[in-house]
Amino acid sequence: MNPQEPSTHSTVATAHSDAFPGASSSTLCQLLVLEGEDMGRAVMLRGDTVVVGTDEGCDLVLADDRVSRRHLSVEPIEGGQFLVRDLMSLNGTLYQGGRLVESAVPAGATLKVGRTFLRIQPRPEAVEVNPSQSRRFGELVAESLAMREVFAVLELIAESDVTVLLEGETGTGKELTARAIHEAGARRKRPFVAVDCGAIPEGLLESELFGHVRGAFTGAASKRKGAFVRAHTGTLFLDELGSLSLEAQSRLLRVIEERTVRAVGADDERTVDVRIVAATQRDLAGRVAEGTFRPDLYYRLSIVKITLPPLRMRREDIPIMVRELLKRRGIDAGAITGPGLDTLLASHWPGNVRELRNVIDRALALNPGVRCFTDLQIRLAVGVNTESAMPVRTDLPFSDAKRVVVDLFERRYLLDLYEKTSKNISAAARLSGLDRKHLRTLLKRHGIVD
């Protein structure tokens, strides 16, 4: 049996078995390194006995020098429990503060061996749902089977307080989905607070999330409530969670588990009641396996994990989305047909839904007075790998033609810069000579990041 990484699924959603009625009741578990040199490594507990130690022949091999060659074994037994045996290790196996020799423990049990913490972690299961009959959830609209399966999961979880992790490429609509969950739930009349974790400098993150008192640090001229307090009784949306450092992850995990926050510089803690919806465009399960994201925080946040499909995988949604975008701008779209639709369907859509919205807004700006979709002249920005020259629109006034060229230049430059720096905004800011905050604003404007 080989160690396995926490896996992702090709389905639209996964959930822990007790998250809601749509999930499987399976009790499949894995033995996970929660903390230590090998944080994130895991091995499945399928029925056979699993041996943990430093010996290369063990099922889960640890690098901890205080762990014996064959330290302990774990075996699934009846009743959903697990028989843990210490294999006469030098430093022992600790469970609930005491030394364990042989004992049956439940799923969720945490064990300490040497300097390493292990947890018997229930694995999330694929959520089996029938596609929703609705073509709308909140402000989201779709015809595709993939998105209607997402809608079905959203309908199941909306009324509960279950924690949700949204995964998807940039521009797939993660914040819009989070807002839709909030608006459909029991907390709809309470605050919705969104925090872009990727845009906050490390030194200010604690203040942004938990608040600060006056004089807590240089520049703290007045008291400020943090996001958790502002979202009290409502929903807190944590975007770009994958950008957090391990230290920041630890602080966040403590607040999520204890539901109390202490403002920077304060002596007292405050209880908070929030529903958390988190989002990332990164593969958090992969980062757990790499040891760069805390597995306990990952599993705490991914009680229900929903993957939003990219637009290129659901092109049949483009007509209904265009109709909705035009309706919100006061235009009766009429028939969504013709060369304009052909152009939209042919695009790869690297910026997904946000890029589609930008294309429609650009077309409206350059075609004032249009009455329907077929009046629009749809033009897509040329991608970074094309050799096409930038178009010069002599049919437009100078200022409008200039705006088209500048917009195209910005998008090409930013896409190339973002890819060249492996999507690291700080590195991109240094290379371009742009202020990090201004660069992020430009990236958002062009639908390259959320």
XYZ file of N, CA and C in Angstrom, residues 242-334:
279
model
N -5.647 30.183 -0.791
C -4.393 29.489 -1.056
C -3.170 30.372 -0.961
N -3.352 31.680 -0.891
C -2.215 32.595 -0.827
C -1.712 32.802 0.601
N -2.416 32.266 1.603
C -2.036 32.488 2.996
C -0.777 31.699 3.376
N 0.056 32.304 4.203
C 1.228 31.614 4.734
C 0.787 30.583 5.768
N 1.679 29.657 6.103
C 1.350 28.645 7.111
C 1.032 29.292 8.460
N 1.742 30.360 8.798
C 1.468 31.046 10.058
C 0.067 31.650 10.066
N -0.301 32.290 8.952
C -1.642 32.870 8.855
C -2.710 31.782 8.872
N -2.413 30.636 8.250
C -3.357 29.519 8.263
C -3.616 29.039 9.689
N -2.561 28.987 10.501
C -2.717 28.541 11.892
C -3.623 29.478 12.678
N -3.426 30.801 12.489
C -4.254 31.772 13.198
C -5.711 31.670 12.749
N -5.906 31.485 11.456
C -7.262 31.372 10.930
C -7.941 30.110 11.446
N -7.214 29.008 11.473
C -7.782 27.739 11.944
C -8.273 27.863 13.385
N -7.494 28.523 14.231
C -7.869 28.675 15.632
C -9.199 29.413 15.771
N -9.358 30.482 14.988
C -10.590 31.267 15.069
C -11.780 30.456 14.557
N -11.573 29.726 13.470
C -12.657 28.926 12.898
C -13.106 27.848 13.885
N -12.158 27.213 14.556
C -12.502 26.127 15.474
C -13.106 26.634 16.771
N -12.573 27.734 17.303
C -13.028 28.222 18.600
C -14.136 29.258 18.496
N -14.321 29.810 17.281
C -15.369 30.825 17.061
C -15.197 32.030 17.985
N -13.981 32.359 18.295
C -13.691 33.572 19.063
C -12.549 34.309 18.386
N -12.579 35.637 18.451
C -11.510 36.446 17.880
C -10.998 37.426 18.926
N -9.726 37.729 18.812
C -9.129 38.758 19.662
C -8.496 39.784 18.741
N -8.955 41.012 18.818
C -8.402 42.073 17.981
C -6.939 42.298 18.334
N -6.159 42.726 17.356
C -4.745 43.007 17.583
C -4.623 44.092 18.657
N -3.868 43.799 19.713
C -3.673 44.758 20.792
C -4.712 44.680 21.889
N -5.739 43.854 21.713
C -6.814 43.758 22.712
C -6.507 42.668 23.735
N -7.127 42.750 24.901
C -6.966 41.739 25.953
C -8.086 40.708 25.935
N -9.271 41.143 25.508
C -10.445 40.273 25.568
C -10.742 39.638 24.220
N -11.366 38.470 24.285
C -11.828 37.798 23.074
C -13.317 38.030 22.887
N -13.754 37.918 21.643
C -15.171 38.111 21.330
C -15.679 36.903 20.549
N -16.832 36.413 20.954
C -17.450 35.288 20.244
C -18.050 35.772 18.931
N -17.851 34.994 17.875
C -18.417 35.352 16.579
C -19.216 34.173 16.026
N -20.264 34.488 15.325
C -21.135 33.492 14.692
C -21.188 33.814 13.207
N -20.426 33.079 12.412
C -20.391 33.334 10.974
C -20.475 32.018 10.212
N -21.063 32.099 9.035
C -20.945 30.997 8.086
C -19.770 31.330 7.173
N -18.906 30.365 6.936
C -17.725 30.616 6.127
C -17.864 29.947 4.766
N -17.650 30.752 3.733
C -17.506 30.252 2.368
C -16.131 30.698 1.907
N -15.285 29.749 1.531
C -13.929 30.064 1.091
C -13.791 29.750 -0.389
N -12.784 30.343 -1.019
C -12.587 30.126 -2.452
C -11.110 30.167 -2.793
N -10.753 29.443 -3.830
C -9.379 29.439 -4.313
C -9.350 29.017 -5.767
N -8.353 29.525 -6.496
C -8.125 29.035 -7.849
C -6.959 28.050 -7.870
N -6.382 27.792 -6.684
C -5.266 26.866 -6.578
C -5.765 25.481 -6.170
N -4.937 24.475 -6.412
C -5.256 23.111 -6.015
C -4.843 22.928 -4.558
N -5.757 23.150 -3.638
C -5.412 23.079 -2.219
C -5.055 21.663 -1.785
N -5.702 20.667 -2.363
C -5.347 19.285 -2.017
C -3.900 19.011 -2.404
N -3.477 19.518 -3.543
C -2.087 19.375 -3.955
C -1.140 20.109 -3.026
N -1.558 21.283 -2.560
C -0.716 22.053 -1.643
C -0.635 21.372 -0.282
N -1.696 20.687 0.124
C -1.643 19.899 1.351
C -0.577 18.813 1.207
N -0.581 18.131 0.073
C 0.393 17.065 -0.167
C 1.820 17.611 -0.216
N 1.972 18.843 -0.692
C 3.294 19.473 -0.752
C 3.755 19.978 0.607
N 2.837 20.072 1.568
C 3.179 20.582 2.879
C 3.116 22.088 2.987
N 2.473 22.774 2.015
C 2.383 24.234 2.040
C 1.002 24.734 2.465
N 0.085 23.801 2.738
C -1.226 24.188 3.253
C -1.610 23.201 4.338
N -2.069 23.732 5.467
C -2.382 22.886 6.618
C -3.531 21.928 6.299
N -3.318 20.635 6.477
C -4.406 19.683 6.182
C -5.608 19.855 7.100
N -5.377 20.229 8.376
C -6.516 20.400 9.278
C -7.385 21.584 8.856
N -6.758 22.652 8.348
C -7.542 23.781 7.846
C -8.261 23.397 6.560
N -7.570 22.661 5.696
C -8.191 22.235 4.432
C -9.445 21.409 4.689
N -9.340 20.416 5.572
C -10.498 19.560 5.830
C -11.579 20.288 6.629
N -11.172 21.286 7.401
C -12.161 22.079 8.148
C -12.981 22.951 7.211
N -12.337 23.422 6.143
C -13.022 24.314 5.201
C -13.775 23.560 4.106
N -13.317 22.373 3.779
C -13.900 21.655 2.636
C -14.942 20.638 3.076
N -15.771 21.003 4.061
C -16.873 20.124 4.451
C -17.706 19.799 3.215
N -17.989 20.826 2.430
C -18.535 20.630 1.089
C -17.628 21.406 0.133
N -17.087 20.715 -0.850
C -16.218 21.356 -1.838
C -16.893 21.314 -3.196
N -17.017 22.469 -3.816
C -17.700 22.589 -5.107
C -16.712 23.115 -6.136
N -16.631 22.434 -7.254
C -15.753 22.867 -8.339
C -16.593 23.537 -9.424
N -16.274 24.798 -9.704
C -16.991 25.538 -10.748
C -16.302 25.301 -12.084
N -17.008 24.768 -13.068
C -16.370 24.445 -14.354
C -16.016 25.700 -15.146
N -14.911 25.669 -15.900
C -14.551 26.822 -16.735
C -15.543 26.998 -17.880
N -15.613 28.210 -18.410
C -16.591 28.525 -19.450
C -16.354 27.711 -20.719
N -15.096 27.409 -21.032
C -14.806 26.650 -22.254
C -15.379 25.239 -22.203
N -15.706 24.749 -20.959
C -16.266 23.413 -20.815
C -17.793 23.436 -20.812
N -18.380 24.613 -20.951
C -19.845 24.727 -20.926
C -20.302 25.869 -21.833
N -19.870 25.814 -23.080
C -20.160 26.894 -24.027
C -21.659 27.065 -24.277
N -22.434 26.001 -23.991
C -23.877 26.116 -24.193
C -24.504 27.131 -23.243
N -23.743 27.543 -22.223
C -24.246 28.558 -21.291
C -24.078 29.978 -21.821
N -23.286 30.149 -22.871
C -22.982 31.504 -23.336
C -24.241 32.278 -23.769
N -25.144 31.700 -24.570
C -26.332 32.477 -24.965
C -27.167 32.966 -23.788
N -27.467 32.100 -22.811
C -28.298 32.519 -21.680
C -27.563 33.539 -20.819
N -26.235 33.418 -20.724
C -25.472 34.379 -19.949
C -25.429 35.739 -20.637
N -25.278 35.730 -21.951
C -25.286 36.996 -22.693
C -26.645 37.672 -22.559
N -27.706 36.889 -22.653
C -29.050 37.455 -22.508
C -29.205 38.105 -21.124
N -28.700 37.424 -20.084
C -28.797 37.946 -18.724
C -27.967 39.222 -18.564
N -26.761 39.239 -19.133
C -25.898 40.421 -19.041
C -26.541 41.627 -19.717
N -27.129 41.412 -20.880
C -27.784 42.517 -21.592
C -29.038 42.978 -20.850
N -29.774 42.034 -20.272
C -30.981 42.385 -19.508
C -30.628 43.290 -18.330
N -29.522 42.966 -17.635
C -29.098 43.778 -16.489
C -28.670 45.179 -16.917
N -28.361 45.336 -18.186
C -27.970 46.641 -18.699
C -29.107 47.330 -19.452
N -30.333 46.782 -19.249
C -31.524 47.415 -19.796
C -31.771 47.157 -21.261
N -31.214 46.079 -21.801
C -31.361 45.791 -23.236
C -32.072 44.460 -23.431
N -33.119 44.466 -24.264
C -33.805 43.236 -24.643
C -32.968 42.569 -25.720
N -32.336 41.442 -25.401
C -31.341 40.853 -26.297
C -31.910 40.392 -27.627
N -33.198 39.982 -27.638
C -33.730 39.418 -28.866
C -33.096 38.064 -29.139
